[in-house]
Amino acid sequence: METPNMSSTITEMTTTHPAQVDIDRELLAECIAACVECAQACTACADACLSEEMVAELRKCISTDASCADLCEATGRVLSRHTGYDANITRAVLQACAQACKSCAEECEQHAEMHEHCRICAEACRRCEDACNRVLAAIG
Amino acid sequence: METPNMSSTITEMTTTHPAQVDIDRELLAECIAACVECAQACTACADACLSEEMVAELRKCISTDASCADLCEATGRVLSRHTGYDANITRAVLQACAQACKSCAEECEQHAEMHEHCRICAEACRRCEDACNRVLAAIG
Amino acid sequence: METPNMSSTITEMTTTHPAQVDIDRELLAECIAACVECAQACTACADACLSEEMVAELRKCISTDASCADLCEATGRVLSRHTGYDANITRAVLQACAQACKSCAEECEQHAEMHEHCRICAEACRRCEDACNRVLAAIG
Amino acid sequence: METPNMSSTITEMTTTHPAQVDIDRELLAECIAACVECAQACTACADACLSEEMVAELRKCISTDASCADLCEATGRVLSRHTGYDANITRAVLQACAQACKSCAEECEQHAEMHEHCRICAEACRRCEDACNRVLAAIG
């Protein structure tokens, strides 16, 4: 099997949605992709930290990873829905997700030199934070 | 089997957490309970609406239910974690959850006289909105 | 605010669903309640373990808690839907949930004397395992 | 921003996990990618169906999409954890996910000629079903 090209599936799903979508669909698809990527990276990073010898020093990282994963997942889902679109929900969830990604990135960055999984996760968090902020700017 | 007393389990889990918790634990447990209740009600209401004959008129309700369920679930999880507590994440997720519950309650209330599941769901949404706002007020 | 009576909300949501439901609705509501209770207990227990001084010895407990929470949450959602009911999905998800609850209970029970949160979580896992098995028996 | 290369992030996260992993990590990363892709496609397809004029004929598709999304998400998370690995949980969740993907693919395939989002979603479901079955074969 070829590894699925997830970004292109997300773009296709966003493009073929029959509802009117007021946000640029390309921008939206990028943000959903960033949320989905970050959610997985955070779930994996939490468990990778848990297996590290220095687990006691990674407590905050593990807990923040878990909450960031939950928020990214919820945000990716909310952004995938356009039926009866409510800008207030979208704005609030994007703000929460950007905040969680920022906090999680700051935490992971502290361990990035020591743990590759923290470095990769921090980068996914920054991409997701940026993507959320771009959609927020577009919504106004 | 006796139906589990969920509220008391949530209170016990909140009380026995070994971390320092700066928010009143009773208030927190009530909010987690409200999130968990609302998430289930919204998931069930979305599917109940989907089975109604007038499904075409319930589109927005179904979609809002689904997003409200996702946010309530994420919020209940974030509030269950106290290790390396980050007030910025908690505040942002509570604001997003309160907004989703408000939007969903307004939508469900329009069908509350016709559909019992919408009435029950709207009440769960209002309880959760209130609970989130009370914790927000406590955090400051 | 009175703490919401979650079990009764779940029962009401199950009772008012307009679709035909072939499983006993009371049994179903009990199982959804057990899933929802267990999901929250496992999320809270994972984070409580993470704050314990002996975190390094609780690694498996934390990871199993997290996966059990994910499965209980998914199962509670699947059981809340009756539109276009598919017995094959319901059976498979109940089996996965019962397995996760069994594994998680066994893990938490090993720390139940030392950590109250593990004792409470283990009990929630056993209730959920039992509830899943009862619905499985009813489906056949 | 370049759209993140999610597959490669998932592969990196799987590769850098410090725990011993008995399953081939490449195979595992492919399955996680397929779960994550399918979860998003199903969430988007459910909402796209909801916006179609013929929504009343798509009820089963919408409900199955929602449950398939929940199971794929839970499975992607479970497969991302290796600390205290429990083959029984992994096997059960993969079986449940493969079943949900099979049921959802069959449903979406019926509307694939009429709705592009159902065609794309059905393909993601088949990829995920296959990926789960390959990991199941490897676990034994």
mmCIF file of C-alpha atoms in Angstrom, chain A:
data_model
loop_
_atom_site.group_PDB
_atom_site.id
_atom_site.type_symbol
_atom_site.label_atom_id
_atom_site.label_comp_id
_atom_site.label_asym_id
_atom_site.label_seq_id
_atom_site.Cartn_x
_atom_site.Cartn_y
_atom_site.Cartn_z
ATOM 1 C CA MET A 1 0.000 0.000 0.000
ATOM 2 C CA GLU A 2 1.117 3.502 -0.664
ATOM 3 C CA THR A 3 0.908 5.664 2.385
ATOM 4 C CA PRO A 4 -2.216 7.736 1.842
ATOM 5 C CA ASN A 5 -1.661 11.326 0.793
ATOM 6 C CA MET A 6 -3.598 12.786 3.674
ATOM 7 C CA SER A 7 -3.224 16.431 2.764
ATOM 8 C CA SER A 8 -4.739 15.840 -0.627
ATOM 9 C CA THR A 9 -7.620 13.846 0.866
ATOM 10 C CA ILE A 10 -8.354 16.694 3.267
ATOM 11 C CA THR A 11 -8.243 19.184 0.392
ATOM 12 C CA GLU A 12 -10.585 17.027 -1.681
ATOM 13 C CA MET A 13 -13.039 16.613 1.206
ATOM 14 C CA THR A 14 -13.011 20.371 1.787
ATOM 15 C CA THR A 15 -13.448 21.124 -1.909
ATOM 16 C CA THR A 16 -16.352 18.748 -2.480
ATOM 17 C CA HIS A 17 -18.462 19.879 0.494
ATOM 18 C CA PRO A 18 -21.771 21.080 -1.005
ATOM 19 C CA ALA A 19 -22.364 23.885 1.536
ATOM 20 C CA GLN A 20 -21.428 27.481 0.993
ATOM 21 C CA VAL A 21 -18.103 28.111 2.715
ATOM 22 C CA ASP A 22 -17.143 31.714 3.387
ATOM 23 C CA ILE A 23 -13.547 31.005 4.354
ATOM 24 C CA ASP A 24 -11.006 30.215 1.626
ATOM 25 C CA ARG A 25 -11.169 26.437 1.257
ATOM 26 C CA GLU A 26 -7.442 26.057 0.668
ATOM 27 C CA LEU A 27 -6.667 27.919 3.885
ATOM 28 C CA LEU A 28 -9.206 25.807 5.731
ATOM 29 C CA ALA A 29 -7.807 22.535 4.413
ATOM 30 C CA GLU A 30 -4.305 23.568 5.483
ATOM 31 C CA CYS A 31 -5.561 24.308 8.982
ATOM 32 C CA ILE A 32 -7.434 21.005 9.262
ATOM 33 C CA ALA A 33 -4.295 19.201 8.083
ATOM 34 C CA ALA A 34 -2.210 21.051 10.676
ATOM 35 C CA CYS A 35 -4.700 20.150 13.444
ATOM 36 C CA VAL A 36 -4.766 16.497 12.483
ATOM 37 C CA GLU A 37 -0.968 16.337 12.245
ATOM 38 C CA CYS A 38 -0.525 18.092 15.601
ATOM 39 C CA ALA A 39 -3.099 15.917 17.396
ATOM 40 C CA GLN A 40 -1.259 12.759 16.390
ATOM 41 C CA ALA A 41 2.180 14.198 17.152
ATOM 42 C CA CYS A 42 1.036 15.284 20.636
ATOM 43 C CA THR A 43 -0.530 11.907 21.456
ATOM 44 C CA ALA A 44 2.644 10.152 20.310
ATOM 45 C CA CYS A 45 4.928 12.629 22.111
ATOM 46 C CA ALA A 46 3.046 12.211 25.404
ATOM 47 C CA ASP A 47 3.579 8.464 25.252
ATOM 48 C CA ALA A 48 7.182 8.767 24.068
ATOM 49 C CA CYS A 49 7.954 11.095 27.025
ATOM 50 C CA LEU A 50 6.298 8.540 29.296
ATOM 51 C CA SER A 51 8.832 5.945 28.185
ATOM 52 C CA GLU A 52 11.846 8.195 28.778
ATOM 53 C CA GLU A 53 14.059 7.509 31.761
ATOM 54 C CA MET A 54 13.675 11.097 32.906
ATOM 55 C CA VAL A 55 9.865 10.818 32.908
ATOM 56 C CA ALA A 56 9.613 12.691 36.223
ATOM 57 C CA GLU A 57 10.966 15.826 34.535
ATOM 58 C CA LEU A 58 8.584 15.485 31.595
ATOM 59 C CA ARG A 59 5.327 15.512 33.576
ATOM 60 C CA LYS A 60 4.171 18.921 32.393
ATOM 61 C CA CYS A 61 5.108 18.056 28.817
ATOM 62 C CA ILE A 62 3.033 14.843 28.931
ATOM 63 C CA SER A 63 -0.030 16.524 30.385
ATOM 64 C CA THR A 64 0.152 19.501 28.010
ATOM 65 C CA ASP A 65 0.638 17.162 25.046
ATOM 66 C CA ALA A 66 -2.534 15.303 26.018
ATOM 67 C CA SER A 67 -4.645 18.451 26.276
ATOM 68 C CA CYS A 68 -3.194 19.884 23.077
ATOM 69 C CA ALA A 69 -4.061 16.646 21.268
ATOM 70 C CA ASP A 70 -7.658 16.848 22.513
ATOM 71 C CA LEU A 71 -8.046 20.442 21.375
ATOM 72 C CA CYS A 72 -6.431 19.890 17.973
ATOM 73 C CA GLU A 73 -8.699 16.937 17.347
ATOM 74 C CA ALA A 74 -11.826 18.882 18.305
ATOM 75 C CA THR A 75 -10.710 21.826 16.159
ATOM 76 C CA GLY A 76 -10.014 19.637 13.119
ATOM 77 C CA ARG A 77 -13.528 18.258 13.454
ATOM 78 C CA VAL A 78 -15.252 21.611 13.900
ATOM 79 C CA LEU A 79 -13.416 23.020 10.859
ATOM 80 C CA SER A 80 -14.562 20.025 8.786
ATOM 81 C CA ARG A 81 -18.219 21.020 9.235
ATOM 82 C CA HIS A 82 -19.887 23.777 7.232
ATOM 83 C CA THR A 83 -23.586 22.957 7.581
ATOM 84 C CA GLY A 84 -25.231 25.754 9.559
ATOM 85 C CA TYR A 85 -21.841 27.407 10.030
ATOM 86 C CA ASP A 86 -21.501 29.446 13.244
ATOM 87 C CA ALA A 87 -18.548 31.870 13.157
ATOM 88 C CA ASN A 88 -18.641 32.279 16.949
ATOM 89 C CA ILE A 89 -17.893 28.611 17.585
ATOM 90 C CA THR A 90 -15.192 28.512 14.912
ATOM 91 C CA ARG A 91 -13.480 31.620 16.290
ATOM 92 C CA ALA A 92 -13.541 30.373 19.881
ATOM 93 C CA VAL A 93 -12.244 26.923 19.059
ATOM 94 C CA LEU A 94 -9.441 28.339 16.907
ATOM 95 C CA GLN A 95 -8.379 30.639 19.746
ATOM 96 C CA ALA A 96 -8.344 27.738 22.193
ATOM 97 C CA CYS A 97 -6.394 25.567 19.771
ATOM 98 C CA ALA A 98 -3.828 28.282 19.013
ATOM 99 C CA GLN A 99 -3.333 28.781 22.756
ATOM 100 C CA ALA A 100 -2.891 25.070 23.457
ATOM 101 C CA CYS A 101 -0.443 24.744 20.551
ATOM 102 C CA LYS A 102 1.561 27.734 21.788
ATOM 103 C CA SER A 103 1.774 26.374 25.339
ATOM 104 C CA CYS A 104 2.639 22.898 24.119
ATOM 105 C CA ALA A 105 5.275 24.152 21.686
ATOM 106 C CA GLU A 106 6.951 26.173 24.456
ATOM 107 C CA GLU A 107 7.013 23.101 26.657
ATOM 108 C CA CYS A 108 8.291 20.698 23.997
ATOM 109 C CA GLU A 109 10.922 23.179 22.805
ATOM 110 C CA GLN A 110 12.597 22.920 26.204
ATOM 111 C CA HIS A 111 13.291 19.244 25.556
ATOM 112 C CA ALA A 112 13.822 19.471 21.805
ATOM 113 C CA GLU A 113 17.575 19.109 21.935
ATOM 114 C CA MET A 114 17.382 16.051 24.122
ATOM 115 C CA HIS A 115 14.376 14.286 22.612
ATOM 116 C CA GLU A 116 13.720 14.117 18.887
ATOM 117 C CA HIS A 117 10.017 13.413 19.508
ATOM 118 C CA CYS A 118 9.735 16.721 21.399
ATOM 119 C CA ARG A 119 11.469 18.575 18.567
ATOM 120 C CA ILE A 120 9.148 17.124 15.927
ATOM 121 C CA CYS A 121 6.106 17.697 18.117
ATOM 122 C CA ALA A 122 7.068 21.310 18.838
ATOM 123 C CA GLU A 123 7.333 21.955 15.104
ATOM 124 C CA ALA A 124 3.884 20.446 14.510
ATOM 125 C CA CYS A 125 2.510 22.644 17.315
ATOM 126 C CA ARG A 126 4.005 25.796 15.785
ATOM 127 C CA ARG A 127 2.614 24.897 12.345
ATOM 128 C CA CYS A 128 -0.818 24.370 13.894
ATOM 129 C CA GLU A 129 -0.666 27.564 15.960
ATOM 130 C CA ASP A 130 0.221 29.510 12.777
ATOM 131 C CA ALA A 131 -2.503 27.827 10.749
ATOM 132 C CA CYS A 132 -5.137 28.620 13.396
ATOM 133 C CA ASN A 133 -4.017 32.238 13.538
ATOM 134 C CA ARG A 134 -4.208 32.531 9.756
ATOM 135 C CA VAL A 135 -7.794 31.272 9.697
ATOM 136 C CA LEU A 136 -8.638 33.583 12.608
ATOM 137 C CA ALA A 137 -7.250 36.528 10.631
ATOM 138 C CA ALA A 138 -9.336 35.508 7.618
ATOM 139 C CA ILE A 139 -12.546 35.250 9.670
ATOM 140 C CA GLY A 140 -11.939 38.637 11.261
#
